[in-house]
CSV table of N, CA and C in Angstrom, one decimal:
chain,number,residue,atom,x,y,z
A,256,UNK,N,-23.6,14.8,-19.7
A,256,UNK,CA,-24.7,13.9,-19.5
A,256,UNK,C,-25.3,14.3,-18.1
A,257,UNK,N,-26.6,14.7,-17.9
A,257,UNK,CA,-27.3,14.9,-16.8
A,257,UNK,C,-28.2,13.8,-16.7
A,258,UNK,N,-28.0,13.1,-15.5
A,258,UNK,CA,-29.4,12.0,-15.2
A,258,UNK,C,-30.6,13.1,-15.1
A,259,UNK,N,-31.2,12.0,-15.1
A,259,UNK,CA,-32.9,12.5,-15.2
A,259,UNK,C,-33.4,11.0,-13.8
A,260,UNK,N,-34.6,11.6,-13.9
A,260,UNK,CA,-35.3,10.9,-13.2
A,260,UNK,C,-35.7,9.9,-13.7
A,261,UNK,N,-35.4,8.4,-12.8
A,261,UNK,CA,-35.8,7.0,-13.5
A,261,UNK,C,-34.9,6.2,-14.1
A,262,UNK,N,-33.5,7.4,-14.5
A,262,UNK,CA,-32.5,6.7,-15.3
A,262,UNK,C,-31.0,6.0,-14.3
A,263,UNK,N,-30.6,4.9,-14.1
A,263,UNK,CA,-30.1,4.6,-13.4
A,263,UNK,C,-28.5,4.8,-14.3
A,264,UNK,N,-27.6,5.5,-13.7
A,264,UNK,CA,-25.6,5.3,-14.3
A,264,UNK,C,-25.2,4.3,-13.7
A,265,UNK,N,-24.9,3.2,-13.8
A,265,UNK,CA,-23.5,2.4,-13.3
A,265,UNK,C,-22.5,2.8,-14.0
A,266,UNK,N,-21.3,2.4,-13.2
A,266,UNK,CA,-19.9,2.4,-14.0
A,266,UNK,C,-19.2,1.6,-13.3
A,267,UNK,N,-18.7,0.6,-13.9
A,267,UNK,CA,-17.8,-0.4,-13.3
A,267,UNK,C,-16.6,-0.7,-14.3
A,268,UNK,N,-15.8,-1.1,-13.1
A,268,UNK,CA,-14.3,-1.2,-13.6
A,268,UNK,C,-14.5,-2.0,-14.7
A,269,UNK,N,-14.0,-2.0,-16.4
A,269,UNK,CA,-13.7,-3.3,-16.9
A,269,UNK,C,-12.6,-4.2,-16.0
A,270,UNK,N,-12.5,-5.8,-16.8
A,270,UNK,CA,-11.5,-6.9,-16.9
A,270,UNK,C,-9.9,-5.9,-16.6
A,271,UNK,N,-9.4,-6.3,-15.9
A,271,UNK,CA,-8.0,-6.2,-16.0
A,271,UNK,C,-7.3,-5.7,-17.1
A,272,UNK,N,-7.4,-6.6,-17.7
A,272,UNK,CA,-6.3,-6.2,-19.5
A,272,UNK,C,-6.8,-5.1,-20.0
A,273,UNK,N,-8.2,-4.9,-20.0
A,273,UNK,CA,-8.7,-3.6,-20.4
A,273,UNK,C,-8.6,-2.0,-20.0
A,274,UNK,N,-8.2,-2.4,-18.5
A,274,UNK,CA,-7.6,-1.5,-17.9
A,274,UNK,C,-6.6,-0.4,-17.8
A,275,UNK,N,-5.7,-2.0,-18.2
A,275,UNK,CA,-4.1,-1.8,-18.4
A,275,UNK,C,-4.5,-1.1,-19.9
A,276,UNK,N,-4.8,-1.6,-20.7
A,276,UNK,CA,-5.1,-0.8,-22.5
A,276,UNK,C,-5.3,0.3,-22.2
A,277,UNK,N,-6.1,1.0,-21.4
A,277,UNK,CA,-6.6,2.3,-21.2
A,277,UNK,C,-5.4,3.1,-20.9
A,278,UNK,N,-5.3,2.7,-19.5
A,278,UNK,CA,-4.3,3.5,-19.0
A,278,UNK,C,-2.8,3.7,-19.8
A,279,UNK,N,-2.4,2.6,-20.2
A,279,UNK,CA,-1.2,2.4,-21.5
A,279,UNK,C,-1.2,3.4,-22.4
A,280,UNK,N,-2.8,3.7,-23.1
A,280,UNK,CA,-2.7,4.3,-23.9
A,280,UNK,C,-2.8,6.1,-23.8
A,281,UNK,N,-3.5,5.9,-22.5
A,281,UNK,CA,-3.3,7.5,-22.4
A,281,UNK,C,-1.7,8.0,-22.1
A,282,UNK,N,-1.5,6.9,-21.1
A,282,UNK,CA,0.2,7.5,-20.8
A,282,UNK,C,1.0,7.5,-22.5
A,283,UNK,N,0.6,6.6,-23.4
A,283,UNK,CA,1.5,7.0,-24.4
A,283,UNK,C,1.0,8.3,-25.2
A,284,UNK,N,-0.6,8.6,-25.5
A,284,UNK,CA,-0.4,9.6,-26.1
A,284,UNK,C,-0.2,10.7,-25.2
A,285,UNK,N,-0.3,10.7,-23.9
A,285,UNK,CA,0.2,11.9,-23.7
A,285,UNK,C,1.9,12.1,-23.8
A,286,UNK,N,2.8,11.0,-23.6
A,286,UNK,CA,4.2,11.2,-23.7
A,286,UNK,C,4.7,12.1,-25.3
A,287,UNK,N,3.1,11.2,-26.2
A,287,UNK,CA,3.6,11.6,-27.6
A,287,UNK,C,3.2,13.3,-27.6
A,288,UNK,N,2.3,13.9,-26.6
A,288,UNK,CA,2.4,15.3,-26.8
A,288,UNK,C,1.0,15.9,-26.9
A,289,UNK,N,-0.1,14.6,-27.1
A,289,UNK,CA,-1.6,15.2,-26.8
A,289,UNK,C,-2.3,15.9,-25.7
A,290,UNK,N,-3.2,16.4,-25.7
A,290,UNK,CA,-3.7,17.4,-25.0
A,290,UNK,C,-4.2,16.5,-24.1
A,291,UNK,N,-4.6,16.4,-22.5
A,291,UNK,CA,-5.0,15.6,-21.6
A,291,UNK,C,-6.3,15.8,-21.7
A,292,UNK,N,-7.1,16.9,-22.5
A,292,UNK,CA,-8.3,16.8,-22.3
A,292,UNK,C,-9.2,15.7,-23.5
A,293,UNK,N,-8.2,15.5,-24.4
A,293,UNK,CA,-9.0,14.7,-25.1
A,293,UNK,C,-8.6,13.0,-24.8
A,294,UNK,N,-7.2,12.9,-24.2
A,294,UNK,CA,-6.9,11.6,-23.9
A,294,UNK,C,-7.4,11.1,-22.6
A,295,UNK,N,-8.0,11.8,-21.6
A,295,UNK,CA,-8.0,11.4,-20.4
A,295,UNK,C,-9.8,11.0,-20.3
A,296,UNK,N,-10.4,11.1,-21.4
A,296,UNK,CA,-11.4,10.7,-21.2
A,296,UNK,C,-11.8,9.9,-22.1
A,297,UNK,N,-11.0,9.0,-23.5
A,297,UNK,CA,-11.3,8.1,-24.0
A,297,UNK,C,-11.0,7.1,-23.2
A,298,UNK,N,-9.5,7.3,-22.2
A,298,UNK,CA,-9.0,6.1,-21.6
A,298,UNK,C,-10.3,5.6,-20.0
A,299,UNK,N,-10.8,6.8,-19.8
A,299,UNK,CA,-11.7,6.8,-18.7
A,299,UNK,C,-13.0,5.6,-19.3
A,300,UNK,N,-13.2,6.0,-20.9
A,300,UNK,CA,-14.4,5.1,-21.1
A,300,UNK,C,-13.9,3.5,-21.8
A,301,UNK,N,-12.8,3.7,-22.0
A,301,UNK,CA,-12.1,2.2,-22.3
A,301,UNK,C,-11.8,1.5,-20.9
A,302,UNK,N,-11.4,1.9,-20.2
A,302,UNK,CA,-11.3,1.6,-18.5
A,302,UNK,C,-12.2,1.1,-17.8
A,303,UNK,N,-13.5,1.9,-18.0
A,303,UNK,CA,-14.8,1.6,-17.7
A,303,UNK,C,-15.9,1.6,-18.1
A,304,UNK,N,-17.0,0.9,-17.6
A,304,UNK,CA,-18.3,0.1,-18.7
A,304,UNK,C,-19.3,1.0,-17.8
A,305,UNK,N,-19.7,2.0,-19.2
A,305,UNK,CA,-20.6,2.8,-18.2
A,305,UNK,C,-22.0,2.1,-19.2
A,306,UNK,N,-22.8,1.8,-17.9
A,306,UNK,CA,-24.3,1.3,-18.1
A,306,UNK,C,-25.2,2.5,-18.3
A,307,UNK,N,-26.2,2.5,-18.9
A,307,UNK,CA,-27.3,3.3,-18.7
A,307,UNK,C,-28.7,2.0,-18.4
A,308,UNK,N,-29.6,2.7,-17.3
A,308,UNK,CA,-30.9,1.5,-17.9
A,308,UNK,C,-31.7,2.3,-17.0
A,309,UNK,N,-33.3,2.3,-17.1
A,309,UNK,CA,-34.2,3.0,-16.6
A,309,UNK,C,-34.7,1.8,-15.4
A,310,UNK,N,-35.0,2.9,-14.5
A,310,UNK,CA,-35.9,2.5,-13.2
A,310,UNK,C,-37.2,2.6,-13.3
């Protein structure tokens, strides 16, 4: 994803528990043997609330 002009990214931490869900889950699938490139970025977008909105 490349911003463009006018388009604003936030990303902010979710709630706590959602956090903990993220991170729980990547440390388990990776214990179970997944590849970090596919697990470390669902738990990144379950972890955090990425906004999009225009300027």
């Amino acid at each position: 994803m490349v911003p463009r002009r006018g388009v604003g990214i936030d990303l902010t931490p979710r709630e706590q528990p959602l956090g903990l869900i993220g991170v729980g889950g990547a440390m388990l699938a990776m214990w179970v043997g997944a590849a970090p490139l596919v697990v470390l970025p669902l738990a990144f977008l379950v972890s955090v609330r990425v906004r999009l909105r225009r300027i």
